[in-house]
GROMACS .gro file of C-alpha atoms in nm:
model
  309
    1MET     CA    1   0.000   0.000   0.000
    2SER     CA    2   0.135   0.343  -0.094
    3PHE     CA    3   0.204   0.612   0.163
    4LEU     CA    4  -0.091   0.821   0.042
    5ALA     CA    5  -0.327   0.527   0.052
    6LYS     CA    6  -0.211   0.453   0.405
    7THR     CA    7  -0.274   0.813   0.500
    8PHE     CA    8  -0.633   0.799   0.380
    9SER     CA    9  -0.683   0.460   0.540
   10GLN     CA   10  -0.574   0.604   0.874
   11VAL     CA   11  -0.868   0.844   0.859
   12ILE     CA   12  -1.103   0.550   0.818
   13ALA     CA   13  -0.927   0.352   1.087
   14ARG     CA   14  -0.967   0.634   1.335
   15ALA     CA   15  -1.340   0.629   1.263
   16GLY     CA   16  -1.352   0.265   1.371
   17THR     CA   17  -1.430   0.086   1.043
   18THR     CA   18  -1.485   0.170   0.679
   19THR     CA   19  -1.854   0.105   0.726
   20ALA     CA   20  -1.866   0.352   1.014
   21LEU     CA   21  -1.722   0.620   0.791
   22LEU     CA   22  -1.938   0.567   0.488
   23SER     CA   23  -2.273   0.426   0.589
   24LYS     CA   24  -2.580   0.613   0.709
   25PRO     CA   25  -2.668   0.602   1.079
   26ARG     CA   26  -2.920   0.334   1.167
   27TYR     CA   27  -3.122   0.566   1.384
   28PRO     CA   28  -3.164   0.916   1.239
   29THR     CA   29  -3.140   1.195   1.490
   30SER     CA   30  -3.301   1.536   1.489
   31LEU     CA   31  -3.337   1.860   1.678
   32THR     CA   32  -3.562   2.157   1.664
   33TYR     CA   33  -3.494   2.480   1.485
   34ARG     CA   34  -3.665   2.730   1.713
   35LEU     CA   35  -3.779   3.028   1.509
   36ALA     CA   36  -3.920   3.212   1.811
   37SER     CA   37  -3.633   3.421   1.941
   38GLY     CA   38  -3.773   3.580   2.256
   39GLN     CA   39  -3.910   3.276   2.434
   40SER     CA   40  -3.788   3.058   2.715
   41SER     CA   41  -3.673   2.706   2.630
   42GLN     CA   42  -3.990   2.557   2.781
   43GLN     CA   43  -4.217   2.789   2.582
   44SER     CA   44  -4.027   2.719   2.263
   45ASP     CA   45  -4.025   2.343   2.319
   46ASN     CA   46  -4.402   2.344   2.359
   47LYS     CA   47  -4.456   2.495   2.017
   48GLU     CA   48  -4.487   2.296   1.699
   49GLN     CA   49  -4.133   2.220   1.593
   50LYS     CA   50  -3.956   2.122   1.276
   51LYS     CA   51  -3.732   1.816   1.303
   52TYR     CA   52  -3.438   1.724   1.086
   53GLU     CA   53  -3.278   1.391   1.012
   54TYR     CA   54  -2.918   1.498   0.968
   55LEU     CA   55  -2.893   1.832   1.149
   56LEU     CA   56  -2.913   1.983   1.495
   57VAL     CA   57  -3.032   2.343   1.481
   58ASP     CA   58  -3.062   2.592   1.766
   59ILE     CA   59  -3.072   2.963   1.839
   60LYS     CA   60  -2.779   3.119   2.025
   61GLY     CA   61  -2.663   3.457   2.149
   62LYS     CA   62  -2.779   3.697   2.418
   63ASN     CA   63  -3.023   3.848   2.171
   64SER     CA   64  -3.120   3.516   2.011
   65ASN     CA   65  -2.987   3.637   1.677
   66VAL     CA   66  -2.741   3.358   1.588
   67ALA     CA   67  -2.840   3.025   1.432
   68LEU     CA   68  -2.617   2.729   1.522
   69VAL     CA   69  -2.641   2.451   1.263
   70GLN     CA   70  -2.464   2.124   1.345
   71LEU     CA   71  -2.405   1.841   1.099
   72ASN     CA   72  -2.527   1.526   1.272
   73ARG     CA   73  -2.420   1.194   1.119
   74PRO     CA   74  -2.189   1.091   1.404
   75LYS     CA   75  -2.146   0.726   1.303
   76ALA     CA   76  -2.035   0.838   0.957
   77LEU     CA   77  -1.813   1.125   1.077
   78ASN     CA   78  -2.068   1.359   0.917
   79ALA     CA   79  -2.008   1.221   0.568
   80LEU     CA   80  -2.199   1.450   0.334
   81CYS     CA   81  -2.467   1.230   0.182
   82ASP     CA   82  -2.721   1.371  -0.064
   83GLY     CA   83  -2.993   1.381   0.201
   84LEU     CA   84  -2.778   1.581   0.440
   85MET     CA   85  -2.682   1.836   0.177
   86ARG     CA   86  -3.039   1.881   0.059
   87GLU     CA   87  -3.152   1.925   0.417
   88LEU     CA   88  -2.869   2.170   0.488
   89SER     CA   89  -2.957   2.377   0.182
   90THR     CA   90  -3.323   2.392   0.286
   91VAL     CA   91  -3.242   2.488   0.645
   92LEU     CA   92  -2.991   2.758   0.548
   93GLU     CA   93  -3.234   2.906   0.295
   94THR     CA   94  -3.502   2.916   0.567
   95ILE     CA   95  -3.268   3.086   0.812
   96ASP     CA   96  -3.163   3.331   0.541
   97LYS     CA   97  -3.523   3.457   0.529
   98ASP     CA   98  -3.557   3.489   0.907
   99ASP     CA   99  -3.530   3.855   1.006
  100LYS     CA  100  -3.444   3.761   1.366
  101ILE     CA  101  -3.118   3.589   1.264
  102GLY     CA  102  -2.814   3.798   1.174
  103CYS     CA  103  -2.543   3.533   1.139
  104ILE     CA  104  -2.506   3.155   1.112
  105VAL     CA  105  -2.251   2.921   1.271
  106LEU     CA  106  -2.203   2.589   1.091
  107THR     CA  107  -2.024   2.311   1.277
  108GLY     CA  108  -1.991   1.934   1.313
  109SER     CA  109  -1.875   1.720   1.602
  110THR     CA  110  -1.551   1.722   1.800
  111ARG     CA  111  -1.423   1.432   1.586
  112ALA     CA  112  -1.527   1.565   1.248
  113PHE     CA  113  -1.667   1.873   1.085
  114ALA     CA  114  -1.723   1.647   0.786
  115ALA     CA  115  -1.492   1.366   0.677
  116GLY     CA  116  -1.592   1.409   0.313
  117ALA     CA  117  -1.868   1.321   0.071
  118ASP     CA  118  -2.043   0.986   0.117
  119ILE     CA  119  -1.823   0.753  -0.093
  120ARG     CA  120  -2.058   0.456  -0.065
  121GLU     CA  121  -2.341   0.667  -0.206
  122MET     CA  122  -2.144   0.771  -0.514
  123GLN     CA  123  -1.929   0.458  -0.563
  124ASN     CA  124  -2.132   0.301  -0.847
  125ASN     CA  125  -2.246   0.618  -1.024
  126THR     CA  126  -2.177   0.640  -1.397
  127LEU     CA  127  -2.077   0.938  -1.609
  128ALA     CA  128  -2.426   0.956  -1.758
  129GLN     CA  129  -2.585   0.948  -1.414
  130VAL     CA  130  -2.377   1.223  -1.256
  131VAL     CA  131  -2.406   1.453  -1.558
  132GLY     CA  132  -2.776   1.389  -1.610
  133ALA     CA  133  -2.864   1.434  -1.244
  134GLY     CA  134  -2.644   1.741  -1.194
  135PHE     CA  135  -2.457   1.560  -0.917
  136LEU     CA  136  -2.340   1.801  -0.640
  137ASP     CA  137  -2.534   2.092  -0.792
  138GLN     CA  138  -2.730   2.140  -0.469
  139TRP     CA  139  -2.405   2.205  -0.279
  140SER     CA  140  -2.375   2.548  -0.441
  141ALA     CA  141  -2.679   2.666  -0.243
  142VAL     CA  142  -2.458   2.699   0.066
  143ALA     CA  143  -2.236   2.958  -0.104
  144LYS     CA  144  -2.541   3.158  -0.214
  145ILE     CA  145  -2.672   3.231   0.136
  146LYS     CA  146  -2.680   3.608   0.190
  147LYS     CA  147  -2.621   3.606   0.565
  148PRO     CA  148  -2.266   3.548   0.688
  149ILE     CA  149  -2.175   3.191   0.779
  150ILE     CA  150  -1.894   3.102   1.018
  151ALA     CA  151  -1.757   2.748   0.986
  152ALA     CA  152  -1.647   2.618   1.328
  153VAL     CA  153  -1.426   2.323   1.237
  154ASN     CA  154  -1.323   2.054   1.483
  155GLY     CA  155  -1.165   1.727   1.373
  156PHE     CA  156  -1.163   1.625   1.008
  157ALA     CA  157  -1.258   1.864   0.727
  158LEU     CA  158  -1.162   1.647   0.432
  159GLY     CA  159  -1.275   1.645   0.070
  160GLY     CA  160  -1.630   1.773   0.064
  161GLY     CA  161  -1.591   1.876   0.427
  162CYS     CA  162  -1.302   2.106   0.340
  163GLU     CA  163  -1.498   2.237   0.042
  164LEU     CA  164  -1.803   2.302   0.261
  165SER     CA  165  -1.594   2.500   0.510
  166MET     CA  166  -1.457   2.712   0.224
  167MET     CA  167  -1.811   2.793   0.107
  168CYS     CA  168  -1.855   2.972   0.438
  169ASP     CA  169  -1.739   3.329   0.495
  170ILE     CA  170  -1.514   3.280   0.799
  171ILE     CA  171  -1.341   2.963   0.916
  172TYR     CA  172  -1.246   2.907   1.280
  173ALA     CA  173  -1.067   2.584   1.370
  174GLY     CA  174  -1.018   2.376   1.681
  175GLU     CA  175  -0.658   2.292   1.768
  176GLU     CA  176  -0.692   1.933   1.643
  177ALA     CA  177  -0.870   2.016   1.317
  178GLU     CA  178  -0.731   1.877   0.991
  179PHE     CA  179  -0.801   2.001   0.640
  180GLY     CA  180  -0.741   1.822   0.311
  181GLN     CA  181  -0.857   1.733  -0.039
  182PRO     CA  182  -0.780   1.359  -0.061
  183GLU     CA  183  -0.992   1.289  -0.371
  184ILE     CA  184  -0.680   1.204  -0.575
  185ILE     CA  185  -0.636   0.895  -0.357
  186LEU     CA  186  -0.981   0.776  -0.470
  187GLY     CA  187  -0.907   0.825  -0.839
  188THR     CA  188  -1.100   1.149  -0.880
  189ILE     CA  189  -1.067   1.522  -0.813
  190PRO     CA  190  -1.252   1.770  -0.591
  191GLY     CA  191  -1.597   1.842  -0.734
  192ALA     CA  192  -1.749   2.105  -0.507
  193GLY     CA  193  -1.503   2.392  -0.548
  194GLY     CA  194  -1.185   2.246  -0.400
  195THR     CA  195  -0.968   2.322  -0.702
  196GLN     CA  196  -1.113   2.673  -0.730
  197ARG     CA  197  -1.156   2.803  -0.375
  198LEU     CA  198  -0.844   2.648  -0.222
  199PRO     CA  199  -0.597   2.840  -0.448
  200ARG     CA  200  -0.782   3.161  -0.361
  201TYR     CA  201  -0.728   3.087   0.007
  202VAL     CA  202  -0.372   2.952   0.013
  203GLY     CA  203  -0.217   3.026  -0.327
  204LYS     CA  204  -0.140   2.803  -0.624
  205SER     CA  205   0.160   2.611  -0.494
  206LYS     CA  206   0.007   2.497  -0.166
  207ALA     CA  207  -0.325   2.419  -0.331
  208MET     CA  208  -0.149   2.208  -0.593
  209GLU     CA  209   0.044   2.024  -0.324
  210MET     CA  210  -0.272   1.943  -0.127
  211VAL     CA  211  -0.482   1.844  -0.430
  212LEU     CA  212  -0.211   1.640  -0.608
  213THR     CA  213  -0.081   1.452  -0.302
  214GLY     CA  214  -0.397   1.423  -0.094
  215ASN     CA  215  -0.197   1.527   0.212
  216ARG     CA  216  -0.375   1.688   0.506
  217ILE     CA  217  -0.271   1.996   0.701
  218LYS     CA  218  -0.319   2.069   1.071
  219ALA     CA  219  -0.508   2.366   1.211
  220LYS     CA  220  -0.189   2.556   1.296
  221GLU     CA  221  -0.062   2.539   0.939
  222ALA     CA  222  -0.410   2.618   0.803
  223HIS     CA  223  -0.399   2.935   1.011
  224GLN     CA  224  -0.047   3.024   0.899
  225ILE     CA  225  -0.135   2.998   0.529
  226GLY     CA  226  -0.463   3.186   0.559
  227LEU     CA  227  -0.715   2.904   0.524
  228VAL     CA  228  -0.861   2.975   0.869
  229SER     CA  229  -0.893   3.301   1.062
  230ALA     CA  230  -0.820   3.171   1.412
  231VAL     CA  231  -0.747   2.853   1.609
  232TYR     CA  232  -0.902   2.781   1.950
  233PRO     CA  233  -0.908   2.491   2.197
  234ALA     CA  234  -1.176   2.247   2.082
  235ASN     CA  235  -1.398   2.308   2.384
  236GLN     CA  236  -1.394   2.686   2.322
  237LEU     CA  237  -1.446   2.682   1.946
  238ILE     CA  238  -1.826   2.708   1.934
  239ASP     CA  239  -1.837   2.981   2.200
  240GLU     CA  240  -1.580   3.185   2.009
  241ALA     CA  241  -1.764   3.139   1.680
  242VAL     CA  242  -2.094   3.241   1.841
  243LYS     CA  243  -1.924   3.543   2.000
  244THR     CA  244  -1.807   3.663   1.657
  245ALA     CA  245  -2.147   3.583   1.506
  246GLU     CA  246  -2.316   3.794   1.775
  247LYS     CA  247  -2.093   4.089   1.692
  248ILE     CA  248  -2.174   4.056   1.321
  249ALA     CA  249  -2.544   4.023   1.399
  250SER     CA  250  -2.535   4.345   1.603
  251HIS     CA  251  -2.463   4.550   1.291
  252SER     CA  252  -2.708   4.656   1.022
  253ARG     CA  253  -2.833   4.337   0.856
  254ILE     CA  254  -2.861   4.490   0.512
  255VAL     CA  255  -2.518   4.655   0.531
  256VAL     CA  256  -2.361   4.328   0.646
  257GLN     CA  257  -2.508   4.153   0.342
  258LEU     CA  258  -2.383   4.428   0.111
  259ALA     CA  259  -2.035   4.404   0.266
  260LYS     CA  260  -2.032   4.026   0.218
  261GLU     CA  261  -2.132   4.069  -0.146
  262ALA     CA  262  -1.860   4.326  -0.202
  263VAL     CA  263  -1.585   4.106  -0.055
  264ASN     CA  264  -1.703   3.802  -0.255
  265THR     CA  265  -1.693   4.009  -0.572
  266ALA     CA  266  -1.317   4.046  -0.523
  267PHE     CA  267  -1.282   3.679  -0.621
  268GLU     CA  268  -1.501   3.710  -0.929
  269THR     CA  269  -1.366   4.013  -1.110
  270THR     CA  270  -1.064   4.235  -1.181
  271LEU     CA  271  -0.935   4.487  -0.927
  272ALA     CA  272  -1.059   4.780  -1.135
  273GLU     CA  273  -1.406   4.631  -1.176
  274GLY     CA  274  -1.413   4.533  -0.811
  275ASN     CA  275  -1.327   4.885  -0.701
  276ARG     CA  276  -1.604   5.024  -0.919
  277PHE     CA  277  -1.850   4.774  -0.769
  278GLU     CA  278  -1.739   4.861  -0.416
  279LYS     CA  279  -1.786   5.233  -0.483
  280ARG     CA  280  -2.141   5.173  -0.607
  281ILE     CA  281  -2.224   4.964  -0.299
  282PHE     CA  282  -2.072   5.232  -0.077
  283HIS     CA  283  -2.285   5.498  -0.250
  284THR     CA  284  -2.591   5.274  -0.210
  285THR     CA  285  -2.556   5.275   0.168
  286PHE     CA  286  -2.632   5.650   0.163
  287GLY     CA  287  -2.988   5.563   0.071
  288LEU     CA  288  -3.030   5.355   0.389
  289ASP     CA  289  -3.173   5.464   0.722
  290ASP     CA  290  -2.913   5.244   0.894
  291ARG     CA  291  -2.626   5.437   0.737
  292LYS     CA  292  -2.771   5.765   0.862
  293GLU     CA  293  -2.838   5.614   1.206
  294GLY     CA  294  -2.486   5.471   1.231
  295MET     CA  295  -2.314   5.799   1.150
  296THR     CA  296  -2.554   6.003   1.366
  297ALA     CA  297  -2.496   5.768   1.661
  298PHE     CA  298  -2.120   5.803   1.615
  299VAL     CA  299  -2.141   6.182   1.619
  300GLU     CA  300  -2.375   6.175   1.921
  301LYS     CA  301  -2.151   5.921   2.097
  302ARG     CA  302  -2.421   5.661   2.152
  303LYS     CA  303  -2.496   5.307   2.042
  304PRO     CA  304  -2.675   5.288   1.704
  305ASN     CA  305  -3.023   5.141   1.674
  306PHE     CA  306  -3.020   4.961   1.341
  307THR     CA  307  -3.350   4.856   1.184
  308GLY     CA  308  -3.234   4.687   0.866
  309GLN     CA  309  -3.373   4.968   0.653
   0.00000   0.00000   0.00000
């Protein structure tokens, strides 16, 4: 067995067995997404609630303005099966329309953010099937969410898991997190943005090294090369991500979305075009009540009261 094959096998071994990594859990789990933001837990629990098979969803923050979405296929190390990704897209789109929520934190378990796409699910697919069905098309919905998403990554973020984290706007990592694109070991290449987003994060040389060897990198190196914004002890990661999410959610919701769009445009266009786009977005904010309120509050030395208008 080659060194690279051994490396990938070690991931599976640490999960327990190959079956544990790739198969669906026998007993699907679920948790409520509580849309009511100003209620006690008991009041919220008594209301009609939406349950999910592959996700745990809750409301966090002192002002109940942060949505915490947790991937929940523990026996499969959160392998990203089609059902999970469809469910995630639906949930994120629902949260995106919720005026009470200003920011989203996406996480997994301590052992794995997501160990990759579900290999067993795609193993016997043919070229005609994947092209005809638009295989992985639904994954792009995550990158289209208007509200900021912070990926809080503990454990493995490999293959599709690494790609999913890069679809988010900010990545925080636990000290034991590992990132990688090991698709080359399986005889294929990344298919959900790995070859496109990774070079934008870490540069061509490092991206080539990771994609062509399948090697993983630790959280510390991921931070050094700019893949993640910060590294925290695993047991503090969620709290730190929620803390940042709360700060983002305290700003004008519409201005936050405009700022996110402006930064993302930097990766889609030339510097000159990007600067022109930024200027137009900047000018647009002068038509908003929140811009006037923000500047007035600054002059009056008080906290602004943003309304999203």
